[in-house]
Short mmCIF file of C-alpha atoms and ligand atoms in Angstrom, two decimals:
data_model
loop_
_atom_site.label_atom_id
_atom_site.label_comp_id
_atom_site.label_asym_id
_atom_site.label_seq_id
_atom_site.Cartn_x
_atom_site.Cartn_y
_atom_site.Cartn_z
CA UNK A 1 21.53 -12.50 -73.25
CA UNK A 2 19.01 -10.20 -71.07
CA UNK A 3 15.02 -10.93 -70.63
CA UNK A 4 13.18 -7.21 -69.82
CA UNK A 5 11.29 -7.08 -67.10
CA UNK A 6 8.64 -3.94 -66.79
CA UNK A 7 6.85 -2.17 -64.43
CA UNK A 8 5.54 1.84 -63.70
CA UNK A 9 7.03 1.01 -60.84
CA UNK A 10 8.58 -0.77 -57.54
CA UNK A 11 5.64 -3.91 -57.90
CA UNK A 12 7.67 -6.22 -61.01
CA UNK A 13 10.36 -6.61 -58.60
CA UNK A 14 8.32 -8.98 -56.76
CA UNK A 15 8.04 -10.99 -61.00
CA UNK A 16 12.07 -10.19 -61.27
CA UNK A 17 12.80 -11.81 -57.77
CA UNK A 18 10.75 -14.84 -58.74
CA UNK A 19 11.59 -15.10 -62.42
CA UNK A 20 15.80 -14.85 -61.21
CA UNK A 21 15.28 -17.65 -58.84
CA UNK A 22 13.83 -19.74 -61.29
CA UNK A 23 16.24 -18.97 -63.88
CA UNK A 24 19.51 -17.67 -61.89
CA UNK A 25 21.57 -18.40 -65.19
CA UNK A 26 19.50 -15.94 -66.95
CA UNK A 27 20.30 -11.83 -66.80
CA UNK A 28 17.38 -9.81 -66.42
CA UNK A 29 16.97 -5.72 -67.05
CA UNK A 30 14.34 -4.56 -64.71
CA UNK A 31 13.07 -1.19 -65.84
CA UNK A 32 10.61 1.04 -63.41
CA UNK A 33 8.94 4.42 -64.67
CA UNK A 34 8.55 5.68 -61.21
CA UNK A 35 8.74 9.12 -62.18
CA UNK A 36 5.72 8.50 -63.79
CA UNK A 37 3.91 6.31 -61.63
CA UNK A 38 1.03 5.20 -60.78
CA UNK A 39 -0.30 4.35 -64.68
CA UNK A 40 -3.52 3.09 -62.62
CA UNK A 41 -4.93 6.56 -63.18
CA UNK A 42 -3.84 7.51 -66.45
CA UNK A 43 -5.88 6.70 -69.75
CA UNK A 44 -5.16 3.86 -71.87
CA UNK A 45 -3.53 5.85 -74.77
CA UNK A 46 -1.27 6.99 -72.28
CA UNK A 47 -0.42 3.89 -70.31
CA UNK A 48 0.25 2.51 -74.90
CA UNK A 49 3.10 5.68 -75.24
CA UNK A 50 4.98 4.84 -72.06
CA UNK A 51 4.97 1.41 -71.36
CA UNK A 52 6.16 1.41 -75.39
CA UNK A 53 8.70 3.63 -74.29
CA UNK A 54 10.01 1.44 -71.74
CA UNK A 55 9.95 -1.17 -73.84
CA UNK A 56 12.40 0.37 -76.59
CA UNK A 57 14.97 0.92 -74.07
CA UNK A 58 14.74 -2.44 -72.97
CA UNK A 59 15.80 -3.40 -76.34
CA UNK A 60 17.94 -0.82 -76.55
CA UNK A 61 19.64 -2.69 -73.21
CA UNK A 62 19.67 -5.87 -75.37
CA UNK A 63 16.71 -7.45 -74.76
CA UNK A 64 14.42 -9.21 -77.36
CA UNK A 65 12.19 -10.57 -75.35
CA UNK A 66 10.26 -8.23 -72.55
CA UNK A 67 7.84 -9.27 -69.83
CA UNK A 68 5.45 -6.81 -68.76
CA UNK A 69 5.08 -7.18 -65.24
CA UNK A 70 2.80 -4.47 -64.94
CA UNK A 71 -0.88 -5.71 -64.78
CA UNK A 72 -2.35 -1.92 -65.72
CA UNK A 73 0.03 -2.23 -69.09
CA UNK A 74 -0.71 -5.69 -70.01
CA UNK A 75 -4.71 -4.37 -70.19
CA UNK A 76 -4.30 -1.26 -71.46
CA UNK A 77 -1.31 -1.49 -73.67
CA UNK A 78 -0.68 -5.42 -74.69
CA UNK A 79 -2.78 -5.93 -76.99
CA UNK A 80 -2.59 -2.84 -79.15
CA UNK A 81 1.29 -3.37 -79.31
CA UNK A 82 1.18 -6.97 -80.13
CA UNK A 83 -1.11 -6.10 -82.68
CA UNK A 84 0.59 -3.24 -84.65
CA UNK A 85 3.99 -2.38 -82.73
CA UNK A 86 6.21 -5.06 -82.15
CA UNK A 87 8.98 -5.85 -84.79
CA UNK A 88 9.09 -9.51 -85.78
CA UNK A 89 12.32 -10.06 -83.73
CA UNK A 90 11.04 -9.24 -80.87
CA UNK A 91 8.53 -10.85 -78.15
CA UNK A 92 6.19 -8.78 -75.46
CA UNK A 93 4.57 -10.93 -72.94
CA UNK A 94 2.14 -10.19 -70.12
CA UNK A 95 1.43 -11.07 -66.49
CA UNK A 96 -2.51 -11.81 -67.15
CA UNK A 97 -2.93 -15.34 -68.83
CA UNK A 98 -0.25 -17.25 -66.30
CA UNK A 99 -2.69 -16.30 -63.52
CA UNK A 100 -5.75 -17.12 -65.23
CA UNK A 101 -4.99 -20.62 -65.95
CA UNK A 102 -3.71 -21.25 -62.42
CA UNK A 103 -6.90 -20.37 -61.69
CA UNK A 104 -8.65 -22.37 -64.46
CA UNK A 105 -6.70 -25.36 -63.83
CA UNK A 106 -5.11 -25.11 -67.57
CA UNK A 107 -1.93 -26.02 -68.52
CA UNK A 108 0.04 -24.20 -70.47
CA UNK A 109 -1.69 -23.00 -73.88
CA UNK A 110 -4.98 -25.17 -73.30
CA UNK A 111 -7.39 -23.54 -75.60
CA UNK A 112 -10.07 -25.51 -75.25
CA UNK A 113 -13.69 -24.04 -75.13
CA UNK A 114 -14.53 -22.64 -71.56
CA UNK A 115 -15.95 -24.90 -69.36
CA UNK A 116 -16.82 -24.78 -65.50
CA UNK A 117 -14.35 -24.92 -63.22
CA UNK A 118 -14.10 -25.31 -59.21
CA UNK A 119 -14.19 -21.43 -57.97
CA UNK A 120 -16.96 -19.82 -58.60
CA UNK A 121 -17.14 -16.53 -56.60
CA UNK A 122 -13.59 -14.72 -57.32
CA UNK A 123 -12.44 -11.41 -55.80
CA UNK A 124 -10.09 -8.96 -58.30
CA UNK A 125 -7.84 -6.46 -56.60
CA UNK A 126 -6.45 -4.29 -59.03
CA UNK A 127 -5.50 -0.79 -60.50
CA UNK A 128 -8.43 1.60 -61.60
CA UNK A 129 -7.40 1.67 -65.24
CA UNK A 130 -6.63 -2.63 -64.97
CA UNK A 131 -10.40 -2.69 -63.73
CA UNK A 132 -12.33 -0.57 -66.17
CA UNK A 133 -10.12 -2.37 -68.98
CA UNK A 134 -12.42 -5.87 -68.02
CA UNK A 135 -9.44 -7.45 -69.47
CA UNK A 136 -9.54 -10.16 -66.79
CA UNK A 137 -13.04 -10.85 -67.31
CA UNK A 138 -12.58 -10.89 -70.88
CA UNK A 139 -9.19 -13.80 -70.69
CA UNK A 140 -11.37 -15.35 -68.04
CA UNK A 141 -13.99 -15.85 -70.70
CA UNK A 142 -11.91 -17.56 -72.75
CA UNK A 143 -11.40 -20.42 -70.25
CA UNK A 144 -14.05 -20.70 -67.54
CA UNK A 145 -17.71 -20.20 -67.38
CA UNK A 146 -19.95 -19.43 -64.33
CA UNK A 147 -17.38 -17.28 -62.49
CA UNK A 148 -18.65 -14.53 -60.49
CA UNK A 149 -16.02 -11.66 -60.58
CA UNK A 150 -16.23 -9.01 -58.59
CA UNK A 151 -13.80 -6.31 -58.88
CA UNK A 152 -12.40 -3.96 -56.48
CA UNK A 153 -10.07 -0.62 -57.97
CA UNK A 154 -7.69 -0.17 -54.81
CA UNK A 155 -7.36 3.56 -55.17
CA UNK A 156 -4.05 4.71 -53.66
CA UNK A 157 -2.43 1.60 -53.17
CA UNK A 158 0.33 2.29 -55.62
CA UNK A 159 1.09 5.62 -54.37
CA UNK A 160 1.26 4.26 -50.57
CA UNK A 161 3.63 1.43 -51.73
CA UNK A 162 5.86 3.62 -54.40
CA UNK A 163 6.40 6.12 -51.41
CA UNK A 164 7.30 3.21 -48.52
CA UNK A 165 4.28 4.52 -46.53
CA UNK A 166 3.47 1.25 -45.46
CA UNK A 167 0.82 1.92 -42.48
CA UNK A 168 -0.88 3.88 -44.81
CA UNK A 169 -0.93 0.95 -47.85
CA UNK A 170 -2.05 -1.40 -44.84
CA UNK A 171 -4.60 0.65 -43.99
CA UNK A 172 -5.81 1.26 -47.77
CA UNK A 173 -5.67 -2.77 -48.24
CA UNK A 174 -7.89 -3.24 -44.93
CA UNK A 175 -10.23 -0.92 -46.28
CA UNK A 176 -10.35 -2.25 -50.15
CA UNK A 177 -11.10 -5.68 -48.57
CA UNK A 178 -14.28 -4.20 -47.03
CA UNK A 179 -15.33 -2.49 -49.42
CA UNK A 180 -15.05 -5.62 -51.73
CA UNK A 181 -16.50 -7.38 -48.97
CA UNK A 182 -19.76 -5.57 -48.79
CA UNK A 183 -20.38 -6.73 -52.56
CA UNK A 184 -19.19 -10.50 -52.46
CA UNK A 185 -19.54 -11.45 -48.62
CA UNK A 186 -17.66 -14.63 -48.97
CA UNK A 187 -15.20 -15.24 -52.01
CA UNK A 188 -13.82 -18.34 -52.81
CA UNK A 189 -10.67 -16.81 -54.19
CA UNK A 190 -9.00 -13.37 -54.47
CA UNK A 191 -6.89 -12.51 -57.15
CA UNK A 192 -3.77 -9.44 -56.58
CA UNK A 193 -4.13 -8.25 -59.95
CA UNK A 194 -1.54 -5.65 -59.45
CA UNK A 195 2.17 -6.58 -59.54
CA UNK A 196 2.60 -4.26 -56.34
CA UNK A 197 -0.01 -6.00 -54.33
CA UNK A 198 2.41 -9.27 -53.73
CA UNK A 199 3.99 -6.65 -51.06
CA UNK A 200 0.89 -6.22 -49.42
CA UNK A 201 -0.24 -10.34 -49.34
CA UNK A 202 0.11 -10.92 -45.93
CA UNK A 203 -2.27 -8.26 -45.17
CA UNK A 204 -4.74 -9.00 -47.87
CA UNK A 205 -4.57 -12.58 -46.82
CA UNK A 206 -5.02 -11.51 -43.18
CA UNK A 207 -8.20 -9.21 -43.81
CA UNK A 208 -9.62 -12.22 -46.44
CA UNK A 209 -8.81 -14.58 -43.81
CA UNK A 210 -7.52 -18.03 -44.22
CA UNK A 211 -10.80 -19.60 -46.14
CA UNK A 212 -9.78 -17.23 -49.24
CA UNK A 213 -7.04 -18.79 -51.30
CA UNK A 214 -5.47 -15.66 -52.70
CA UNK A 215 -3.43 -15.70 -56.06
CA UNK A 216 -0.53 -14.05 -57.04
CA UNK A 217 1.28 -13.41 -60.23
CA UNK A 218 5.26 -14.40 -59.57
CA UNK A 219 6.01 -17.81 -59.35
CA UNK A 220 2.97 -18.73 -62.01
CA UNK A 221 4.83 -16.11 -64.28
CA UNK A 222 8.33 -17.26 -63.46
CA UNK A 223 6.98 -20.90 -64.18
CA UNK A 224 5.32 -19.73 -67.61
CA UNK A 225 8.75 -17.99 -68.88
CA UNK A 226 10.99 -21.12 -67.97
CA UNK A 227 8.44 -22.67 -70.01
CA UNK A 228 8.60 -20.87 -73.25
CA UNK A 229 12.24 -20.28 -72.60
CA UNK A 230 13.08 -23.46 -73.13
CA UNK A 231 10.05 -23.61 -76.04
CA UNK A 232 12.10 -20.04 -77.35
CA UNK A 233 15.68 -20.51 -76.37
CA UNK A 234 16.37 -18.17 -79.27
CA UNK A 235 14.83 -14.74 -77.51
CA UNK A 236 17.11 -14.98 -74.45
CA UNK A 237 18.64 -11.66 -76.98
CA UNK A 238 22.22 -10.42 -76.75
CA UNK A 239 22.62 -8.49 -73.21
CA UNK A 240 24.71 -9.86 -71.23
CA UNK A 241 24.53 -8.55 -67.78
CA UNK A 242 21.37 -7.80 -65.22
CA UNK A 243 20.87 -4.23 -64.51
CA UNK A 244 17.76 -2.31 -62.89
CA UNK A 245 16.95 1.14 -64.25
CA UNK A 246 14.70 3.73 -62.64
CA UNK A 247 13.20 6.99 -64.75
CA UNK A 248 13.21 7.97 -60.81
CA UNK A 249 15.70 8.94 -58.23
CA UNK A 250 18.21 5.86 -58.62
CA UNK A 251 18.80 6.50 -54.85
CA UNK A 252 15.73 6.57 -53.36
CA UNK A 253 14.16 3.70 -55.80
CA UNK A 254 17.05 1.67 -54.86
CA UNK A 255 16.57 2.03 -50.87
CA UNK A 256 13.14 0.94 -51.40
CA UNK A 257 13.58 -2.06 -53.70
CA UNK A 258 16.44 -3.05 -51.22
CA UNK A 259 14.01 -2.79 -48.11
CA UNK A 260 11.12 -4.91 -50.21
CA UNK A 261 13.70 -7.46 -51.33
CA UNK A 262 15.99 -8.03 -48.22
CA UNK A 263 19.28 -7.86 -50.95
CA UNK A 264 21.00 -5.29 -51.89
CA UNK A 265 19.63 -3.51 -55.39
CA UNK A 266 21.48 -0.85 -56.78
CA UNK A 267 19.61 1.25 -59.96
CA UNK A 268 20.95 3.32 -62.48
CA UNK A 269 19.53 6.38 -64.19
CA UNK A 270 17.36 5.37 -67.82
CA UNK A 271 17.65 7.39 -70.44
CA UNK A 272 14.60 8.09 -72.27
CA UNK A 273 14.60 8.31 -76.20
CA UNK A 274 11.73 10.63 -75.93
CA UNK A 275 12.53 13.12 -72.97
CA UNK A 276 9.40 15.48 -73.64
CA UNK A 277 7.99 12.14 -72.65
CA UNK A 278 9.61 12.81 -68.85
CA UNK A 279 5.78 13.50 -67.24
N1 LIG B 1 2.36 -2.85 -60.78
C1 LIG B 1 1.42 -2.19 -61.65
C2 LIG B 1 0.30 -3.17 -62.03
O1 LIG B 1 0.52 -4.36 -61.94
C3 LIG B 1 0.99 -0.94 -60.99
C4 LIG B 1 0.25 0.01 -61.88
C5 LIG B 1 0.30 1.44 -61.48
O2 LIG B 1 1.36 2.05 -61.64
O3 LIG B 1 -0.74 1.97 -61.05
O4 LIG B 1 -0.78 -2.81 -62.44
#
């Protein structure tokens, strides 16, 4: 029994850590495409190849069921592999619609027609490819109308936190804010639309300042998959032990997932099926 859990990179280990403390029973594989991150910048045909890459190893690992814990994939990729990719056995799932309905005030698969709901002037942080997909404003659509989003692409911020430069990502986050600032003076809410910006919330949440209520995506996802874990007991799939693979350095990604999580985290090497893929 193994759940996947993606990302490009370093940012779905803050989704693993939650998701493992909800279900500590359960084994995850984490899989991060450093070498090839940030997938912020790259195109959305490219984001579809290798986040489906990922995702074949991950079953290759023994999982049926994978989360994508990678914002930039579940916009630009999701939807195009639910709709033509995916074998019938097998389950993709995204970080986006958990979020939304916290937001919303949904529970769980409410699709009932959009109505108004209490925020009204919402702040997105997220990836440059996650913003020009609109796919938050479009699941936001669904649910909620009169919501003013305004989005901010936080340029660098991936690289910053990939390479441990941390003055540098707190500097890029203090920046981000004002800029987003200077369109919405005063939002209501902010939303960390990127699975690395949970490392960053204490400074986004200091440069909002305490009035913002700022959203993030792990415990709302680790809450959704208990849910249709228990809904799905079946896609738990057949690998039996947790394991975290890197296309990077195994070394250096594990010294930096270590110092982000305060435990130890140890990586091994993937192998890709397609290596000409390795770029
Ligand atoms: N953690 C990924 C996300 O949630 C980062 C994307 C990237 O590699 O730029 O979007």
């Amino acid at each position: 029994m193994a759940v996947g859990v993606f990302d490009s990179g370093l940012g779905g280990l803050t989704v693993l850590d939650a998701v493992s403390r909800r279900l500590p029973d359960v084994p995850f594989v984490y899989f991060g495409d450093n070498a090839r991150a940030p997938y912020g910048v790259r195109d959305p045909d490219d984001v579809y190849r290798l986040t489906c890459d990922a995702t074949e190893q991950m079953w290759d690992a023994g999982c049926d069921l994978v989360i994508l814990a990678c914002n930039t994939a579940s916009a630009a990729a999701l939807r195009r592999m639910q709709e033509s990719w995916i074998p019938e056995n097998k389950r993709v799932l995204g970080v986006f619609v958990p979020l939304i309905e916290a937001l919303t005030e949904r529970q769980w698969g409410d699709n009932s027609p959009p109505r108004q709901v209490a925020v009204q002037d919402v702040a997105l942080f997220a990836t440059p490819a996650t913003v020009r997909s609109r796919a938050f404003q479009r699941e936001l659509a669904f649910r909620a109308i009169g919501v003013d989003v305004e989005a901010q692409a936080c340029g660098g911020l991936v690289d910053a936190i990939e390479d441990g430069d941390m003055i540098l990502a707190e500097a890029l986050v203090r920046s981000h804010v004002d800029a987003l600032r200077r369109k919405m003076p005063e939002p209501e809410a902010a939303i960390l639309g990127c699975t690395h910006y949970p490392l960053m919330q204490k400074v986004f949440q200091d440069a909002l300042g305490d009035n913002v209520k700022v959203f993030s995506q792990a415990n709302l996802v680790a809450d959704s998959l208990a849910d249709y874990l228990m809904r799905h007991p079946q896609m738990v799939g057949t690998g039996t032990e947790s394991r975290f693979l890197t296309t990077g350095d195994p070394d250096r990604v594990s010294r930096h997932a270590t110092q982000f999580l305060r435990r130890q985290i140890v990586f091994e090497a993937a192998q890709t099926r397609h290596p000409d893929m390795r770029k």
